[in-house]
Amino acid sequence: MTRLFLTLITTLMCLTPFPAGLGRAAAQDAGDTTLNGDLDLGFEAGKAGETPPLWSVPTAGWAAVLTDTRAAEGKMSLMLVKREDSDAPFGNVMLGVDAAPYRGCHVRLSARIHAEGEQPGQAMMWLRADLDDGTMGAFDNMHDRPIRTDAPGTDTWSDAVIELDIERNARYLSFGFLSIGGATVFVDSARLQVADDPANRAPPQAPTDPRPLSGRGLKNLEAAARLLADIHFFHASDQAVAVMAWDHLAVRLMEEAEPATDAADLARRLGDFFAPIAPTLEVWAGGPDAAPPLPKAPEGADRLTYWRHDGIGNLSGSISQNVYSSTVEHDRKRATLPWGAREFDAQTLASASIVRPLGGGVTCRIPVKVFADDGGTLPHTPVETEWTSRRDKPILTPDNRSTRLAGIATCWGVMQNFYPYFDVVDTDWDAALAAGLSAAAEDSGRLAYLHTLQELISKLHDGHGHVFNRAIQPQSMLPLGFTWAGDDLVVIGTDPSVGDHVIVGDTVLKIEGRSVASWCDEVSTRISAATDGWRRHRLLGALATEIPGSEPVRLHLRHINGAEFDATLDRIAPTQIVDATDRRPADGTELAPGIVYFNMDGADADAFNAAMPALQAAKGIVFDMRGYPGEAGVDLMSHLSHDVVQSARWNIPIVTMPDREGWEWNESGRWQLQPAEPFLDARIAFLTDGRAISYAESIMGIVEAYKMGEIVGSTTAGTNGNVNPFDLPGGYTVYWTGMKVLKHDGSQHHGVGIAPTVPVEPTAAGIAAGRDEVLDKAVEVLQAKLASGVNE
């Protein structure tokens, strides 16, 4: 399942309204329940074949009924099932209750879930708080830990758990169960309960008013941000390693550093602040030439302790089973002198710390290797500090100015030290820090801060780069679907509410009186992309959902005959607009004599194997890679070579020093794909375009390197490698690429992508006529090869 599809599903779930008419009494009728904060839903009340009282199914084409055919406990469970005539990609069943018993509490939603289906699919549980002001509060949908489908007839139940802190101004709680990919989902033993007493919890952080940074204040915060990253990621004292409340520490650091009046005051503040967790840190006003003498090794020290990062691991919110990791290592580098004494040599002493200007007239010496003995790092100051535990710390909120500043500092520090593509992207990352801090200080709301974070990440030019907050979702969208035809924004689908006012093939020229190019320039500042193709792909969704306001939208358009006209369209709730032009043939379809089609988008092994007889008999094959291939993508590669094929070069940085100095690379992990029968020796064309990213580019990279066929369409996204997401306070999640991927020959892939051997893009005329011009060109190319006998 792609990250973008899951993000869309999350968006739709976030916008599913609370069921009308439900109030405090709703919980009492929902099943086996109480109103003391313990809502027990065993699904034993009601009749088999009927929907349980007050539960609803907001997704068309799906049903949710009680069933006595399967249960984890008792006699019945809830079954979410796709109707036979439905092509809806996912189903959702939900219940809403009054939030009064849960306000200010830490709540726990649990259930037992079984999912089954002929095709791979997923089940997820979700929980959402709706606040008094109409916005969304706490939310989780298990997107990072879905339950996979089992084969039909199995009876394996999985435990699902969500724990959230519910806001004190929550009005309703909604929760439910989601099926993706057509899986039939059984739910039993669902329970919503208060996990701890709100009286024992710290209150939320107080909001503060936005205000601009002074010139001195900005310099102070820039210096603090640099030192924060150095201590967090490269100072392995026992005290720093024990810190669990880095977010809270960063917030306090912003508050302490900003008011400094000059360099001397800033140096004192930074030194005092970090002393409990970095007792050997030295900070002074002045430059490196004012550095105090290099300290000697402490008495009794017999080893050096340091951080080794393979990429960067242990970030808050990072996905499970990540390829990235961070570990504390120990190095015993002592020399035996002629008279028998043992001590650290001069080179080791010098390399154990670095002198580093922080900005704002301040320099520091930070030990990147900390002296230690059997009792731990030296000196033996208390390991437990104010920051060792998150207990009793306030819930951080982006309504607090210092929290926003800390988020910028934290995000900048991660990328400054671990982003692997600064050598090939044109970015002034120091300037990005100043711009981000300045904007965050004045942001007047959560959406404005989201845009500030997105603008910061956009400067990475990383196709995986994105900042997402589940509580900040578009409330409406244009009732149109778009694609690009050159520089023209062309309609490819319409909501029924549009009628015949706008039709497929019309070109949008202006939105609310502004040119499409002007809107693109504005929105592009918040889109991180390595290639123009990926930026344009992301713009299609943004232009539909990010036009401000709630009133009908004024458009100026052009018909395919050249006539220009105006249309005013009502906005609709976010949904998927059906692409009326996407009429891909069925797998195995003969497009022309001897030329067969197979759609790789989402294709699994079963679909590939079912089409194999037709593919094997074909003289020419079109593999459609426009989208995101399923597991069939890897399988296909083994049938296109008589020899072992490798993937591109995946390089994880091994990081022990700040500012990307001295990197080494872990180059293991490349795919080694063994040849498989039957070998497909037909002439082949692969279709691709700017939306092909990550795994799709792993497949297309093999195609390019081994010259497996013609590549028809446009350049891919130029972004590959595992993402390494992390969370910032306030519900913001940052996605980015944590490894460097090079092409098979060692050349640059990032920002380059896989270029077509036969470039072709859709035209407005072709769209209006219902033609797939990319597919047509591929058939034309294969026909020419078959006629000439050329195989490459």
Short mmCIF file of N, CA, C and O in Angstrom, two decimals, residues 292-376:
data_model
loop_
_atom_site.label_atom_id
_atom_site.label_comp_id
_atom_site.label_asym_id
_atom_site.label_seq_id
_atom_site.Cartn_x
_atom_site.Cartn_y
_atom_site.Cartn_z
N PRO A 292 39.56 27.42 24.75
CA PRO A 292 40.40 27.09 25.91
C PRO A 292 41.27 25.88 25.58
O PRO A 292 41.03 25.17 24.60
N PRO A 293 42.30 25.64 26.38
CA PRO A 293 43.19 24.49 26.12
C PRO A 293 42.41 23.18 26.08
O PRO A 293 41.40 23.01 26.77
N LEU A 294 42.89 22.25 25.26
CA LEU A 294 42.26 20.94 25.15
C LEU A 294 42.39 20.20 26.47
O LEU A 294 43.49 20.05 27.01
N PRO A 295 41.28 19.75 27.05
CA PRO A 295 41.37 19.07 28.35
C PRO A 295 42.02 17.70 28.22
O PRO A 295 41.99 17.07 27.16
N LYS A 296 42.62 17.27 29.30
CA LYS A 296 43.22 15.93 29.33
C LYS A 296 42.14 14.89 29.59
O LYS A 296 41.04 15.20 30.04
N ALA A 297 42.50 13.64 29.33
CA ALA A 297 41.58 12.56 29.63
C ALA A 297 41.38 12.45 31.13
O ALA A 297 42.34 12.58 31.91
N PRO A 298 40.15 12.25 31.61
CA PRO A 298 39.90 12.12 33.05
C PRO A 298 40.64 10.93 33.65
O PRO A 298 40.90 9.93 32.98
N GLU A 299 40.98 11.05 34.89
CA GLU A 299 41.64 9.97 35.61
C GLU A 299 40.76 8.72 35.58
O GLU A 299 39.58 8.76 35.86
N GLY A 300 41.36 7.58 35.21
CA GLY A 300 40.64 6.31 35.20
C GLY A 300 39.93 5.99 33.91
O GLY A 300 39.40 4.88 33.74
N ALA A 301 39.90 6.94 32.96
CA ALA A 301 39.22 6.68 31.69
C ALA A 301 39.96 5.60 30.92
O ALA A 301 41.18 5.65 30.77
N ASP A 302 39.23 4.61 30.42
CA ASP A 302 39.86 3.55 29.65
C ASP A 302 39.15 3.26 28.33
O ASP A 302 39.44 2.28 27.66
N ARG A 303 38.20 4.10 27.97
CA ARG A 303 37.46 3.89 26.71
C ARG A 303 36.81 5.20 26.29
O ARG A 303 36.70 6.15 27.08
N LEU A 304 36.37 5.22 25.05
CA LEU A 304 35.62 6.34 24.50
C LEU A 304 34.25 5.84 24.06
O LEU A 304 34.13 4.78 23.44
N THR A 305 33.24 6.61 24.38
CA THR A 305 31.86 6.24 24.05
C THR A 305 31.33 7.24 23.02
O THR A 305 31.50 8.45 23.18
N TYR A 306 30.68 6.72 21.98
CA TYR A 306 30.21 7.61 20.92
C TYR A 306 28.97 7.00 20.24
O TYR A 306 28.67 5.82 20.38
N TRP A 307 28.27 7.86 19.51
CA TRP A 307 27.11 7.43 18.74
C TRP A 307 27.54 6.94 17.36
O TRP A 307 28.36 7.58 16.69
N ARG A 308 26.98 5.83 16.94
CA ARG A 308 27.06 5.39 15.55
C ARG A 308 25.63 5.34 15.01
O ARG A 308 24.78 4.63 15.54
N HIS A 309 25.41 6.11 13.96
CA HIS A 309 24.10 6.15 13.32
C HIS A 309 24.19 5.51 11.93
O HIS A 309 24.98 5.94 11.10
N ASP A 310 23.41 4.49 11.70
CA ASP A 310 23.22 3.96 10.35
C ASP A 310 21.95 4.61 9.81
O ASP A 310 20.83 4.15 10.09
N GLY A 311 22.14 5.71 9.08
CA GLY A 311 21.02 6.61 8.85
C GLY A 311 20.79 7.32 10.17
O GLY A 311 21.69 7.88 10.76
N ILE A 312 19.57 7.28 10.66
CA ILE A 312 19.27 7.76 12.01
C ILE A 312 18.09 6.95 12.52
O ILE A 312 17.05 6.86 11.86
N GLY A 313 18.27 6.32 13.66
CA GLY A 313 17.19 5.52 14.25
C GLY A 313 16.66 6.17 15.51
O GLY A 313 17.12 7.23 15.94
N ASN A 314 15.67 5.54 16.08
CA ASN A 314 15.11 5.94 17.37
C ASN A 314 14.48 7.32 17.36
O ASN A 314 14.34 7.96 18.39
N LEU A 315 14.08 7.80 16.18
CA LEU A 315 13.35 9.06 16.13
C LEU A 315 11.91 8.83 16.55
O LEU A 315 11.32 7.80 16.25
N SER A 316 11.34 9.81 17.24
CA SER A 316 9.95 9.69 17.66
C SER A 316 9.04 9.53 16.46
O SER A 316 9.08 10.33 15.53
N GLY A 317 8.25 8.43 16.46
CA GLY A 317 7.32 8.20 15.37
C GLY A 317 7.88 7.43 14.21
O GLY A 317 7.19 7.21 13.22
N SER A 318 9.16 7.01 14.28
CA SER A 318 9.73 6.26 13.17
C SER A 318 9.02 4.92 13.03
O SER A 318 8.53 4.36 13.99
N ILE A 319 8.98 4.41 11.81
CA ILE A 319 8.22 3.20 11.54
C ILE A 319 8.96 1.98 12.09
O ILE A 319 10.18 1.97 12.21
N SER A 320 8.18 0.97 12.43
CA SER A 320 8.77 -0.25 12.94
C SER A 320 9.51 -0.98 11.82
O SER A 320 9.26 -0.77 10.64
N GLN A 321 10.45 -1.84 12.21
CA GLN A 321 11.24 -2.62 11.26
C GLN A 321 11.96 -1.72 10.26
O GLN A 321 12.11 -2.04 9.09
N ASN A 322 12.42 -0.57 10.76
CA ASN A 322 13.15 0.35 9.92
C ASN A 322 14.54 -0.19 9.62
O ASN A 322 15.12 -0.90 10.43
N VAL A 323 15.08 0.20 8.47
CA VAL A 323 16.44 -0.22 8.14
C VAL A 323 17.47 0.66 8.82
O VAL A 323 18.67 0.38 8.76
N TYR A 324 17.02 1.72 9.46
CA TYR A 324 17.93 2.68 10.10
C TYR A 324 18.06 2.36 11.59
O TYR A 324 17.12 1.88 12.23
N SER A 325 19.23 2.68 12.15
CA SER A 325 19.44 2.40 13.57
C SER A 325 20.47 3.37 14.14
O SER A 325 21.27 3.96 13.40
N SER A 326 20.44 3.53 15.45
CA SER A 326 21.42 4.34 16.18
C SER A 326 21.83 3.58 17.42
O SER A 326 20.98 3.12 18.18
N THR A 327 23.13 3.45 17.63
CA THR A 327 23.64 2.69 18.76
C THR A 327 24.81 3.44 19.40
O THR A 327 25.53 4.19 18.73
N VAL A 328 24.97 3.22 20.70
CA VAL A 328 26.13 3.76 21.41
C VAL A 328 27.24 2.71 21.36
O VAL A 328 27.03 1.55 21.72
N GLU A 329 28.41 3.13 20.92
CA GLU A 329 29.55 2.23 20.75
C GLU A 329 30.66 2.63 21.72
O GLU A 329 30.70 3.76 22.23
N HIS A 330 31.58 1.71 21.94
CA HIS A 330 32.70 1.94 22.85
C HIS A 330 34.01 1.61 22.14
O HIS A 330 34.12 0.60 21.45
N ASP A 331 34.98 2.48 22.31
CA ASP A 331 36.25 2.34 21.63
C ASP A 331 37.38 2.46 22.66
O ASP A 331 37.49 3.46 23.36
N ARG A 332 38.21 1.45 22.75
CA ARG A 332 39.35 1.48 23.68
C ARG A 332 40.61 1.83 22.88
O ARG A 332 41.26 0.94 22.34
N LYS A 333 40.94 3.10 22.82
CA LYS A 333 42.12 3.54 22.07
C LYS A 333 43.12 4.15 23.04
O LYS A 333 43.16 5.36 23.25
N ARG A 334 43.94 3.27 23.65
CA ARG A 334 45.00 3.74 24.54
C ARG A 334 46.34 3.23 24.02
O ARG A 334 46.43 2.13 23.49
N ALA A 335 47.36 4.01 24.20
CA ALA A 335 48.70 3.61 23.79
C ALA A 335 49.52 3.19 25.00
O ALA A 335 49.38 3.77 26.08
N THR A 336 50.37 2.19 24.81
CA THR A 336 51.30 1.78 25.87
C THR A 336 52.61 2.51 25.66
O THR A 336 53.27 2.37 24.62
N LEU A 337 52.98 3.34 26.63
CA LEU A 337 54.19 4.13 26.53
C LEU A 337 55.41 3.29 26.91
O LEU A 337 55.29 2.24 27.56
N PRO A 338 56.63 3.75 26.55
CA PRO A 338 57.84 2.94 26.79
C PRO A 338 58.03 2.53 28.24
O PRO A 338 58.57 1.47 28.53
N TRP A 339 57.63 3.38 29.15
CA TRP A 339 57.83 3.03 30.57
C TRP A 339 56.68 2.25 31.17
O TRP A 339 56.59 2.06 32.37
N GLY A 340 55.77 1.77 30.31
CA GLY A 340 54.73 0.86 30.76
C GLY A 340 53.39 1.49 31.06
O GLY A 340 52.39 0.80 31.16
N ALA A 341 53.33 2.80 31.23
CA ALA A 341 52.05 3.45 31.50
C ALA A 341 51.16 3.39 30.25
O ALA A 341 51.66 3.28 29.13
N ARG A 342 49.83 3.49 30.46
CA ARG A 342 48.91 3.47 29.33
C ARG A 342 48.04 4.72 29.39
O ARG A 342 47.51 5.06 30.44
N GLU A 343 47.95 5.39 28.27
CA GLU A 343 47.11 6.58 28.21
C GLU A 343 46.68 6.81 26.77
O GLU A 343 47.18 6.17 25.84
N PHE A 344 45.72 7.72 26.58
CA PHE A 344 45.26 8.04 25.25
C PHE A 344 46.30 8.90 24.55
O PHE A 344 46.83 9.85 25.13
N ASP A 345 46.59 8.59 23.28
CA ASP A 345 47.60 9.38 22.57
C ASP A 345 47.01 10.72 22.14
O ASP A 345 45.79 10.95 22.21
N ALA A 346 47.88 11.60 21.69
CA ALA A 346 47.47 12.97 21.37
C ALA A 346 46.43 13.00 20.25
O ALA A 346 45.49 13.81 20.28
N GLN A 347 46.60 12.14 19.25
CA GLN A 347 45.65 12.13 18.14
C GLN A 347 44.25 11.73 18.61
O GLN A 347 43.25 12.31 18.20
N THR A 348 44.19 10.74 19.50
CA THR A 348 42.90 10.32 20.02
C THR A 348 42.26 11.42 20.85
O THR A 348 41.05 11.67 20.75
N LEU A 349 43.07 12.09 21.66
CA LEU A 349 42.53 13.20 22.47
C LEU A 349 41.97 14.30 21.58
O LEU A 349 40.89 14.85 21.84
N ALA A 350 42.71 14.63 20.52
CA ALA A 350 42.27 15.71 19.65
C ALA A 350 40.99 15.35 18.90
O ALA A 350 40.12 16.20 18.68
N SER A 351 40.85 14.08 18.49
CA SER A 351 39.68 13.67 17.71
C SER A 351 38.45 13.40 18.56
O SER A 351 37.36 13.21 18.03
N ALA A 352 38.63 13.37 19.89
CA ALA A 352 37.49 13.08 20.76
C ALA A 352 36.51 14.24 20.85
O ALA A 352 35.36 14.05 21.26
N SER A 353 36.91 15.43 20.47
CA SER A 353 36.01 16.59 20.52
C SER A 353 36.24 17.45 19.29
O SER A 353 37.27 17.38 18.63
N ILE A 354 35.25 18.26 18.99
CA ILE A 354 35.36 19.19 17.86
C ILE A 354 35.05 20.59 18.34
O ILE A 354 34.21 20.80 19.23
N VAL A 355 35.75 21.55 17.76
CA VAL A 355 35.47 22.96 18.02
C VAL A 355 34.62 23.47 16.88
O VAL A 355 34.97 23.30 15.70
N ARG A 356 33.52 24.12 17.22
CA ARG A 356 32.52 24.39 16.20
C ARG A 356 31.82 25.72 16.44
O ARG A 356 31.21 25.95 17.48
N PRO A 357 31.92 26.66 15.48
CA PRO A 357 31.16 27.92 15.59
C PRO A 357 29.66 27.63 15.49
O PRO A 357 29.22 26.87 14.62
N LEU A 358 28.89 28.24 16.38
CA LEU A 358 27.44 28.03 16.40
C LEU A 358 26.68 29.18 15.77
O LEU A 358 25.48 29.05 15.48
N GLY A 359 27.34 30.31 15.53
CA GLY A 359 26.65 31.50 15.10
C GLY A 359 26.34 32.38 16.30
O GLY A 359 26.46 31.97 17.46
N GLY A 360 25.92 33.60 16.03
CA GLY A 360 25.60 34.52 17.12
C GLY A 360 26.81 34.91 17.94
O GLY A 360 26.66 35.36 19.09
N GLY A 361 28.03 34.76 17.37
CA GLY A 361 29.24 35.13 18.10
C GLY A 361 29.68 34.11 19.12
O GLY A 361 30.49 34.43 20.00
N VAL A 362 29.19 32.88 19.02
CA VAL A 362 29.44 31.85 20.03
C VAL A 362 30.08 30.63 19.37
O VAL A 362 29.73 30.26 18.25
N THR A 363 31.02 30.01 20.07
CA THR A 363 31.69 28.79 19.62
C THR A 363 31.64 27.77 20.75
O THR A 363 31.54 28.14 21.93
N CYS A 364 31.69 26.49 20.40
CA CYS A 364 31.69 25.46 21.44
C CYS A 364 32.72 24.39 21.13
O CYS A 364 33.18 24.24 19.98
N ARG A 365 33.12 23.69 22.15
CA ARG A 365 33.85 22.43 21.99
C ARG A 365 32.95 21.33 22.54
O ARG A 365 32.59 21.32 23.72
N ILE A 366 32.56 20.43 21.65
CA ILE A 366 31.65 19.37 22.05
C ILE A 366 32.35 18.02 21.93
O ILE A 366 32.90 17.70 20.87
N PRO A 367 32.39 17.24 22.99
CA PRO A 367 32.95 15.90 22.89
C PRO A 367 32.04 14.99 22.07
O PRO A 367 30.90 14.72 22.46
N VAL A 368 32.52 14.55 20.91
CA VAL A 368 31.78 13.59 20.10
C VAL A 368 32.16 12.16 20.47
O VAL A 368 31.52 11.20 20.03
N LYS A 369 33.22 12.04 21.28
CA LYS A 369 33.57 10.78 21.93
C LYS A 369 33.80 11.12 23.40
O LYS A 369 34.62 11.98 23.72
N VAL A 370 33.06 10.47 24.25
CA VAL A 370 33.05 10.82 25.68
C VAL A 370 33.88 9.79 26.45
O VAL A 370 33.69 8.57 26.28
N PHE A 371 34.78 10.27 27.29
CA PHE A 371 35.60 9.37 28.09
C PHE A 371 34.73 8.62 29.10
O PHE A 371 33.77 9.17 29.65
N ALA A 372 35.10 7.35 29.34
CA ALA A 372 34.29 6.51 30.22
C ALA A 372 35.18 5.49 30.91
O ALA A 372 36.33 5.24 30.51
N ASP A 373 34.63 4.90 31.98
CA ASP A 373 35.26 3.76 32.65
C ASP A 373 34.18 2.73 32.94
O ASP A 373 33.07 2.83 32.38
N ASP A 374 34.45 1.77 33.78
CA ASP A 374 33.46 0.72 34.05
C ASP A 374 32.19 1.27 34.68
O ASP A 374 31.13 0.64 34.60
N GLY A 375 32.28 2.45 35.29
CA GLY A 375 31.10 3.02 35.94
C GLY A 375 30.26 3.88 35.03
O GLY A 375 29.22 4.40 35.46
N GLY A 376 30.69 4.05 33.78
CA GLY A 376 29.93 4.87 32.84
C GLY A 376 30.75 6.03 32.34
O GLY A 376 31.98 6.10 32.51
#
